[in-house]
PDB file of C-alpha atoms in Angstrom:
ATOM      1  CA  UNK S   1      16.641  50.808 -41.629  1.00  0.00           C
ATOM      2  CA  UNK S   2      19.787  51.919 -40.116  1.00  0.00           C
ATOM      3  CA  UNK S   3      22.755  52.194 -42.933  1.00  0.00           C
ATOM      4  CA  UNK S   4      24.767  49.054 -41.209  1.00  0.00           C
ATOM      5  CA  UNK S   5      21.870  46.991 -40.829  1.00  0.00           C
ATOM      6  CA  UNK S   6      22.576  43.373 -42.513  1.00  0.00           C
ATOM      7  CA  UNK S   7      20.296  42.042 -44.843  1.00  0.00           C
ATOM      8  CA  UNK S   8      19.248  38.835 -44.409  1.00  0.00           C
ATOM      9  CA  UNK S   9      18.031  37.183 -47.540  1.00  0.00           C
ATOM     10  CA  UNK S  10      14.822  34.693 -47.383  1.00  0.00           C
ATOM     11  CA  UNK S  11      15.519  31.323 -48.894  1.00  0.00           C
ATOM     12  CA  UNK S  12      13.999  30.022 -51.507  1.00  0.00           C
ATOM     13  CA  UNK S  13      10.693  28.770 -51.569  1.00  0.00           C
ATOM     14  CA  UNK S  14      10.249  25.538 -53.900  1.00  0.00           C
ATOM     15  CA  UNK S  15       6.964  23.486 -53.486  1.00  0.00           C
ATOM     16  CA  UNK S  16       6.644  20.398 -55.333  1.00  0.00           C
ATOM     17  CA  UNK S  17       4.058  18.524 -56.303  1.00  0.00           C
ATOM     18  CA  UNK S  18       3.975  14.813 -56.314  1.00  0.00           C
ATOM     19  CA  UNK S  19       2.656  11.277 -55.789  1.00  0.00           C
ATOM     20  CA  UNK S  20       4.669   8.704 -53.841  1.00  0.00           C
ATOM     21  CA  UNK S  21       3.318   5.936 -56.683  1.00  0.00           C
ATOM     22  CA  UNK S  22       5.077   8.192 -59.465  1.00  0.00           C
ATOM     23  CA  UNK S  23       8.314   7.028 -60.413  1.00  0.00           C
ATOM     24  CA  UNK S  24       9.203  10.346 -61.969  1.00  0.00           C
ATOM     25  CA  UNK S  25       8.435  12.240 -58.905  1.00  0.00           C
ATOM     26  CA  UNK S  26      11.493  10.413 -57.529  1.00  0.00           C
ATOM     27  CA  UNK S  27      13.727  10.999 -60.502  1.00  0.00           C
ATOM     28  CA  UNK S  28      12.984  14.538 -60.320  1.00  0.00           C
ATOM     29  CA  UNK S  29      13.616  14.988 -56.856  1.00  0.00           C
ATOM     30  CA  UNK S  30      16.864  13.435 -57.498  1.00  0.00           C
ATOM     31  CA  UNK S  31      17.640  15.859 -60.195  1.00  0.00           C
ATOM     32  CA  UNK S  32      16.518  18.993 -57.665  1.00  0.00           C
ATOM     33  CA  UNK S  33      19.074  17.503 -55.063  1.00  0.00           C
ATOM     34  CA  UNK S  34      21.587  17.191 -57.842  1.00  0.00           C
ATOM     35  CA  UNK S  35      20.974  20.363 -59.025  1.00  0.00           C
ATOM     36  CA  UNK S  36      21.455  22.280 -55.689  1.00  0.00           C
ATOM     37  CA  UNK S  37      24.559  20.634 -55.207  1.00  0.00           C
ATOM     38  CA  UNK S  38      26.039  21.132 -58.540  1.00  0.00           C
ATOM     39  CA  UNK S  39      26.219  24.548 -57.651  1.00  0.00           C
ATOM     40  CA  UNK S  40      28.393  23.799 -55.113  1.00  0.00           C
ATOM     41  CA  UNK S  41      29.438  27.097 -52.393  1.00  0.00           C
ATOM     42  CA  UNK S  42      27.259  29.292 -54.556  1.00  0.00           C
ATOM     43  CA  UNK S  43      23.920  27.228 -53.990  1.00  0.00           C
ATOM     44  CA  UNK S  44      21.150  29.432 -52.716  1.00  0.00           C
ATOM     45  CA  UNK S  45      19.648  28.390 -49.720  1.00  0.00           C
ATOM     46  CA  UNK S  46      16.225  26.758 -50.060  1.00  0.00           C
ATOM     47  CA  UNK S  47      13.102  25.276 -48.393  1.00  0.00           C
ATOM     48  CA  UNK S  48      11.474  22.765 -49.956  1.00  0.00           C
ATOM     49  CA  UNK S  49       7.689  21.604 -49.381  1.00  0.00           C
ATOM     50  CA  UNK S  50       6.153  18.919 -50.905  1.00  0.00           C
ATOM     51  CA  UNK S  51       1.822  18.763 -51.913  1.00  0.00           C
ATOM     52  CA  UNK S  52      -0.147  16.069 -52.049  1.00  0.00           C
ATOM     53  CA  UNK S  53      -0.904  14.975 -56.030  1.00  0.00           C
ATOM     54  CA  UNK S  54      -2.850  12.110 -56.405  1.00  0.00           C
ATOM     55  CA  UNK S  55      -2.462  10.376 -59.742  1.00  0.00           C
ATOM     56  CA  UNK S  56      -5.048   7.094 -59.547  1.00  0.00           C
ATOM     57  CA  UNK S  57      -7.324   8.358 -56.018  1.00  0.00           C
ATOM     58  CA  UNK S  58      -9.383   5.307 -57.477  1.00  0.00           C
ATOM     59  CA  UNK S  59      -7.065   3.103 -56.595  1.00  0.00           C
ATOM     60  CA  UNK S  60      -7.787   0.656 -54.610  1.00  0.00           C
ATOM     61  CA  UNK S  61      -5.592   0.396 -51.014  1.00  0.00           C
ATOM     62  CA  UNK S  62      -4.657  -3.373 -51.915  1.00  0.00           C
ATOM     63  CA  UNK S  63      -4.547  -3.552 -55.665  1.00  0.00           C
ATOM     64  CA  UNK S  64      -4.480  -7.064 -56.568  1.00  0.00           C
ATOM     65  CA  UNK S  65      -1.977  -7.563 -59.225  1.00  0.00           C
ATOM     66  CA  UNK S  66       1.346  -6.210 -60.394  1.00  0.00           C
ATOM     67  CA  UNK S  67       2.196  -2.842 -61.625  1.00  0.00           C
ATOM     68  CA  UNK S  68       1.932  -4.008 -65.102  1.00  0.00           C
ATOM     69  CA  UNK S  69      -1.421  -5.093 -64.849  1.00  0.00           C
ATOM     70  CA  UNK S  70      -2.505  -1.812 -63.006  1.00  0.00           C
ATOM     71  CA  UNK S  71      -0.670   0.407 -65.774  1.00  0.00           C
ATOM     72  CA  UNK S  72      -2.355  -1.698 -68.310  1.00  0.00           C
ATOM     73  CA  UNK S  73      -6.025  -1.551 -67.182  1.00  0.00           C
ATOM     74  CA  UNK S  74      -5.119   2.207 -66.293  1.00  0.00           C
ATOM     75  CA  UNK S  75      -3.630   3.430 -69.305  1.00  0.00           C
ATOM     76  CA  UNK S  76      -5.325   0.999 -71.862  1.00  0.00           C
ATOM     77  CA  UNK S  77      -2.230  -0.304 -72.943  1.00  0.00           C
ATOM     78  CA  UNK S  78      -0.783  -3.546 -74.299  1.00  0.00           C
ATOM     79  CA  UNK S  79       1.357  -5.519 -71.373  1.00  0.00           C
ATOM     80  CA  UNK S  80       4.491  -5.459 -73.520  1.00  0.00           C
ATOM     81  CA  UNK S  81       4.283  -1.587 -74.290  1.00  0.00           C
ATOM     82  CA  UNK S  82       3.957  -1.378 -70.079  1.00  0.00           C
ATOM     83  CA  UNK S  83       7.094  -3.646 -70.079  1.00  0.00           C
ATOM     84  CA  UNK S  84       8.898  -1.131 -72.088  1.00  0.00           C
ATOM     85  CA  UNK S  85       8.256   1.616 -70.774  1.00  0.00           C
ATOM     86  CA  UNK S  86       8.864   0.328 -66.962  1.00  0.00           C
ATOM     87  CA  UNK S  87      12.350  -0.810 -68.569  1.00  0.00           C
ATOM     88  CA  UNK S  88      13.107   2.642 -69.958  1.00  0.00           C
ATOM     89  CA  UNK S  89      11.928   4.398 -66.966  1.00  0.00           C
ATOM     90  CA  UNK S  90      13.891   2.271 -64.558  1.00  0.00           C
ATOM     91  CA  UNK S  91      17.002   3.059 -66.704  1.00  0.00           C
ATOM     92  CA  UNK S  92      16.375   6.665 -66.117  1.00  0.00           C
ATOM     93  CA  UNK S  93      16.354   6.250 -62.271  1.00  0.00           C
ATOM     94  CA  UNK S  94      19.185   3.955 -62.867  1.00  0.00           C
ATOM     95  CA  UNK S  95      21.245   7.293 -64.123  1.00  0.00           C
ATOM     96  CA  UNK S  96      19.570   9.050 -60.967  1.00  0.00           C
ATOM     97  CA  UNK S  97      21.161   7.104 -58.628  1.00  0.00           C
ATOM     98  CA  UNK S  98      18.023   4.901 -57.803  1.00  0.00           C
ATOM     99  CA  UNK S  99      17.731   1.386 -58.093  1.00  0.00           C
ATOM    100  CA  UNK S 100      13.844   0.316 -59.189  1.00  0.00           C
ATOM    101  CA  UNK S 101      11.914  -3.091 -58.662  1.00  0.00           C
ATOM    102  CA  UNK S 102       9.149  -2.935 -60.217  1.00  0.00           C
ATOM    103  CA  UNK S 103       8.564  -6.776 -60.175  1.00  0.00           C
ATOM    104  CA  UNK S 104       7.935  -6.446 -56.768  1.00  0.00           C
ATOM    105  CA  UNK S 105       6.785  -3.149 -55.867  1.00  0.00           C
ATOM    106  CA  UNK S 106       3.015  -3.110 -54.077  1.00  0.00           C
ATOM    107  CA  UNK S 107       0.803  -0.822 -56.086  1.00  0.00           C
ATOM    108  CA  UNK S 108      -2.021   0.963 -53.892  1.00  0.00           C
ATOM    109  CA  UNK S 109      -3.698   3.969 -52.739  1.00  0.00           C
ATOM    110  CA  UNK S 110      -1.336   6.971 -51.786  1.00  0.00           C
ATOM    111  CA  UNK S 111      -4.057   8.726 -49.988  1.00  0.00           C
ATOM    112  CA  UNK S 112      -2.832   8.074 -46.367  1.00  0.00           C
ATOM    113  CA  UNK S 113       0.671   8.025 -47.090  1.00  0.00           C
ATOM    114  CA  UNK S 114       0.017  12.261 -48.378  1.00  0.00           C
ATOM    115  CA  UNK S 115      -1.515  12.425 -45.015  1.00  0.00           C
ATOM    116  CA  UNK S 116       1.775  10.999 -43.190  1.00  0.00           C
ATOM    117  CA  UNK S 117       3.530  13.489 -45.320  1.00  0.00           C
ATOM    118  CA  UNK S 118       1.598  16.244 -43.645  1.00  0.00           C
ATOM    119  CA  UNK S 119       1.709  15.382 -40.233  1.00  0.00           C
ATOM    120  CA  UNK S 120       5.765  14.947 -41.111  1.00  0.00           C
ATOM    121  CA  UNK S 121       5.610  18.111 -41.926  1.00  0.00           C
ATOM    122  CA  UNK S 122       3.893  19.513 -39.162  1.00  0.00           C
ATOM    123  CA  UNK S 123       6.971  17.692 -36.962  1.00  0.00           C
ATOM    124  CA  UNK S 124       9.427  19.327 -39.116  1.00  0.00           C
ATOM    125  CA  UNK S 125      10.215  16.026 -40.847  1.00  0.00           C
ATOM    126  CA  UNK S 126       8.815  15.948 -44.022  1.00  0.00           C
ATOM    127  CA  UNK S 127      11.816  15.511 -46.746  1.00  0.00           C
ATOM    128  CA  UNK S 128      13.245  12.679 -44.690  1.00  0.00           C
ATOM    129  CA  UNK S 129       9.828  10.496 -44.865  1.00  0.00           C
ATOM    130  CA  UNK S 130       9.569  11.913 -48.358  1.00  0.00           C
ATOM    131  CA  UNK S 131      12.487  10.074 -49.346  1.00  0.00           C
ATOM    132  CA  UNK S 132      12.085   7.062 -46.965  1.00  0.00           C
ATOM    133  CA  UNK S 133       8.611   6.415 -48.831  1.00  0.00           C
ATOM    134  CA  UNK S 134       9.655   6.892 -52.337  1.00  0.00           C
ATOM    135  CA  UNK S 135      12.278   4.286 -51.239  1.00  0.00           C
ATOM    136  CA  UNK S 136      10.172   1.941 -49.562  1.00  0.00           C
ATOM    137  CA  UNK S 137       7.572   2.167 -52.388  1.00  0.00           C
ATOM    138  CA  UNK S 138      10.428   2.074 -55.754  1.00  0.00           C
ATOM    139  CA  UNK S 139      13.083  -0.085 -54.277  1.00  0.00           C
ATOM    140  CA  UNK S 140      12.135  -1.893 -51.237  1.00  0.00           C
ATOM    141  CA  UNK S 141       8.541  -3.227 -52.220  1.00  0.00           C
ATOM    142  CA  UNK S 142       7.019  -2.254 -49.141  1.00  0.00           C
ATOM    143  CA  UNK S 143       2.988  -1.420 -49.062  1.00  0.00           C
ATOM    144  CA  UNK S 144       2.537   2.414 -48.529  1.00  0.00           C
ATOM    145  CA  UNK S 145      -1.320   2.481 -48.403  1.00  0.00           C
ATOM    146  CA  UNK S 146      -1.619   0.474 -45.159  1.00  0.00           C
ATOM    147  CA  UNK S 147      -1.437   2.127 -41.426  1.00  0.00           C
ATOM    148  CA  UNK S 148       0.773  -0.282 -39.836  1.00  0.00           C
ATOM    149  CA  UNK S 149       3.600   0.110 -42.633  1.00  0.00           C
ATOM    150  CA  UNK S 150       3.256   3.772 -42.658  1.00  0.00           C
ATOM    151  CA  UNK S 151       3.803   3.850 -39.215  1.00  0.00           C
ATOM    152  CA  UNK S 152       6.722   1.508 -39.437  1.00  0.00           C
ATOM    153  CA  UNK S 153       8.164   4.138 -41.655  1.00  0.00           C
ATOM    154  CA  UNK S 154       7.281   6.860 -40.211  1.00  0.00           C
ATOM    155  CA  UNK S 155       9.478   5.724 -36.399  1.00  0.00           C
ATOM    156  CA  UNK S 156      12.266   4.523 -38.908  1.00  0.00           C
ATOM    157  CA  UNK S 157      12.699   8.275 -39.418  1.00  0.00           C
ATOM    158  CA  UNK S 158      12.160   9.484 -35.485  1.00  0.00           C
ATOM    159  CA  UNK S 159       8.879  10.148 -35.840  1.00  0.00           C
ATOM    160  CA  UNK S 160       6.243   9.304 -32.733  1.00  0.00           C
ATOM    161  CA  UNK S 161       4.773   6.022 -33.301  1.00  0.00           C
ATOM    162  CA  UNK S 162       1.457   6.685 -31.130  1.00  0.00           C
ATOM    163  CA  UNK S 163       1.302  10.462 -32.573  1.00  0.00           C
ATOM    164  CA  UNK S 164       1.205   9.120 -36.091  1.00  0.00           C
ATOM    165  CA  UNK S 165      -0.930   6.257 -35.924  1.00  0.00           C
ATOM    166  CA  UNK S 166      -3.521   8.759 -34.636  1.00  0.00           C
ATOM    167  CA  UNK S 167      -3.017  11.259 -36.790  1.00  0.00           C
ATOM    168  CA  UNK S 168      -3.666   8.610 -39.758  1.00  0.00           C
ATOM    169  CA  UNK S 169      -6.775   6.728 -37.760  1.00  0.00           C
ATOM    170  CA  UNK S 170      -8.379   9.813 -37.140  1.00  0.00           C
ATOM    171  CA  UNK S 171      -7.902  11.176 -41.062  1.00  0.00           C
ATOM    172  CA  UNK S 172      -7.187  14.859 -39.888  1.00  0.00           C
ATOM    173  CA  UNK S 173      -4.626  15.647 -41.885  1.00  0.00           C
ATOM    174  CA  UNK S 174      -6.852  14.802 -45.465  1.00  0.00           C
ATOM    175  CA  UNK S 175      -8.812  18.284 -45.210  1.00  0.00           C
ATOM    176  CA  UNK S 176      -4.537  19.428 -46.067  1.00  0.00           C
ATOM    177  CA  UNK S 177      -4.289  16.623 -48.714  1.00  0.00           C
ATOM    178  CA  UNK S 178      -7.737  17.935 -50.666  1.00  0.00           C
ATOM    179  CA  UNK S 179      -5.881  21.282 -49.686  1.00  0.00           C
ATOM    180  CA  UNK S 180      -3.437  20.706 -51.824  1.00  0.00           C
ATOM    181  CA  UNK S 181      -4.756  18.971 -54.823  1.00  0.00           C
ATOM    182  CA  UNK S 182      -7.232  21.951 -55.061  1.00  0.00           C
ATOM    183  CA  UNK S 183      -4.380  24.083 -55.119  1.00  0.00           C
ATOM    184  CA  UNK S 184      -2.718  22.034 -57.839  1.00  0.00           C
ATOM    185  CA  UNK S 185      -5.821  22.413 -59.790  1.00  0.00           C
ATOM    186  CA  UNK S 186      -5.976  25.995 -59.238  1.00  0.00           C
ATOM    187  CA  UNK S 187      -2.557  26.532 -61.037  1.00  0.00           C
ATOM    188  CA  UNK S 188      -3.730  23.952 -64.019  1.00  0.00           C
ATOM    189  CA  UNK S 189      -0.922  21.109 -62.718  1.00  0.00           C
ATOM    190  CA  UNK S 190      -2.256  18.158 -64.172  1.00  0.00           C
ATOM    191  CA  UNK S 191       0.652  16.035 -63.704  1.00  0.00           C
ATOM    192  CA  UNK S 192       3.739  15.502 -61.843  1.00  0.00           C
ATOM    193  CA  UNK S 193       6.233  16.085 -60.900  1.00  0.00           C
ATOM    194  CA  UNK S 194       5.544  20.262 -60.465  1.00  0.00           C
ATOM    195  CA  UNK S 195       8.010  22.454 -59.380  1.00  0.00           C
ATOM    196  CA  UNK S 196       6.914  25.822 -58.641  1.00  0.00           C
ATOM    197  CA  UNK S 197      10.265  28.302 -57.672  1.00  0.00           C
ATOM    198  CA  UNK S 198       9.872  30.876 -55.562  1.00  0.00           C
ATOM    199  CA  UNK S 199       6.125  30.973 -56.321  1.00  0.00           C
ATOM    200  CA  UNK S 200       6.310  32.091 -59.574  1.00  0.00           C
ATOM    201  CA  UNK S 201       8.251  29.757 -61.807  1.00  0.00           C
ATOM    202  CA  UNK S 202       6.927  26.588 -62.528  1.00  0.00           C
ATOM    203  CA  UNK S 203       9.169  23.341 -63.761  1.00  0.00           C
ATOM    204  CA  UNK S 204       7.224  20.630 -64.758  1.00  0.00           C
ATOM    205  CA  UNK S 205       8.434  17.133 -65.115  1.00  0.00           C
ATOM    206  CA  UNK S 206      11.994  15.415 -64.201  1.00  0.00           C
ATOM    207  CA  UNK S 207      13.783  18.131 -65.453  1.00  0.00           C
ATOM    208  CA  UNK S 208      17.722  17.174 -66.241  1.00  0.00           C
ATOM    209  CA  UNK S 209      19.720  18.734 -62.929  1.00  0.00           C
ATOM    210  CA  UNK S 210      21.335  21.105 -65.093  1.00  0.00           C
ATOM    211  CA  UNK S 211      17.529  22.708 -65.364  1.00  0.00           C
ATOM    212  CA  UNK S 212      17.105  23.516 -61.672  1.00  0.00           C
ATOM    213  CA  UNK S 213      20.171  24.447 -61.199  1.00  0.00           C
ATOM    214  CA  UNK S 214      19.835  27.380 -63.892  1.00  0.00           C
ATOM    215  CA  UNK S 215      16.256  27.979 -62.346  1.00  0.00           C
ATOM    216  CA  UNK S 216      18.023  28.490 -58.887  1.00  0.00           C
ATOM    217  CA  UNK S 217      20.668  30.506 -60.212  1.00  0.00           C
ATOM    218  CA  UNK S 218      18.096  33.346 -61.839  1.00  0.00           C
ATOM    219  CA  UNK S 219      15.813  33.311 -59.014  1.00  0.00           C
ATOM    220  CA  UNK S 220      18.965  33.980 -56.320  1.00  0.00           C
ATOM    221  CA  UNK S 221      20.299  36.472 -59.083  1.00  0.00           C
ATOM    222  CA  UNK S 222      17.018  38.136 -59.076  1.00  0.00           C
ATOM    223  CA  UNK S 223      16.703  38.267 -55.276  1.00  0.00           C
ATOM    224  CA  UNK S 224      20.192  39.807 -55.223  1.00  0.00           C
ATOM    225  CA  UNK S 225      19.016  42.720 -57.755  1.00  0.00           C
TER     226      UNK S 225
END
């Protein structure tokens, strides 16, 4: 390498693993964004992936009932324990910055909306229809499991309308979703949110900001050394 040669540094890799039906996948990529930020002009720079996690796959695609019910048959638990904990966790979101309906949110299979993700990626728009579904799902009440509302979504963020109603009909991005739920086993993630830094850290849950923003800060520090 020539003596003057600049050195550019690669970002930062951070893959996440999540489920749009999780509400703590939200909070936690909340906390990420806050994180980054926090550190202001010394922020490292960063690309961010997300992989497909699902957390019910039995689920059906129109679940009929409210979240309470599903969350009560699911986890075996009283309907007033699933009240409480709804309450607490939309507090938490609350302190995010996110503003949770539960009364009305649509619980269903998150199988196709993994595979939008994909194909979002593939066009170089995956975080925005990341966030646009984890609002639609938490806040809006709007049904992610069905074709024609993820393809609503998807042209709300500039995606193609015919390109993504194919790639959902013709189910060729799930070989990616199976992809990456075998990966997720591979590592032993068994629930999410999963954070895995610059392929070898690993942050699991919705860590506080002040968490990823230390994580970010030794990883560039280490890069530097």
């Amino acid at each position: 390498m020539h003596p003057f040669a600049l050195i550019v540094s690669e970002p930062i890799k951070i893959d996440i693993w999540s489920d749009i039906a999780c509400p703590w996948c939200y909070i936690g990529k909340r906390n990420l964004e806050g994180g980054i930020s926090s550190l202001g002009d010394d922020a490292p720079e960063v690309e961010i992936t997300y992989h497909s996690f699902e957390l019910a796959p039995d689920t059906p695609v129109d679940f009929e009932g409210s979240e309470v019910d599903f969350l009560a048959k699911h986890k075996g638990l009283p309907a007033e324990r699933v009240h409480e904990m709804l309450d607490h966790v939309t507090g938490v979101a609350a302190n995010a910055g996110l503003d949770y309906h539960f009364d009305t949110l649509q619980h269903t299979k998150t199988l196709k909306a993994h595979e939008l993700l994909h194909f979002a990626k593939e066009q170089g728009r995956q975080l925005e229809l990341a966030e646009r579904l984890f609002r639609a799902y938490f806040t809006e009440g709007r049904h992610v499991g069905r074709i024609d509302e993820l393809v609503e979504l998807a042209s709300e963020i500039g995606l193609d309308t015919g390109a993504a109603r194919e790639a959902l009909e013709s189910g060729r991005f799930a070989p990616a979703v199976q992809a990456d739920i075998a990966q997720a086993q591979a590592y032993g993630i068994n629930g999410v949110p999963f954070f895995v830094i610059d392929g070898k850290y690993g942050v699991s849950g919705a860590q506080p900001r002040e968490v990823f923003a230390r994580a970010l800060t030794q990883v560039a520090d280490e890069k530097a050394a």
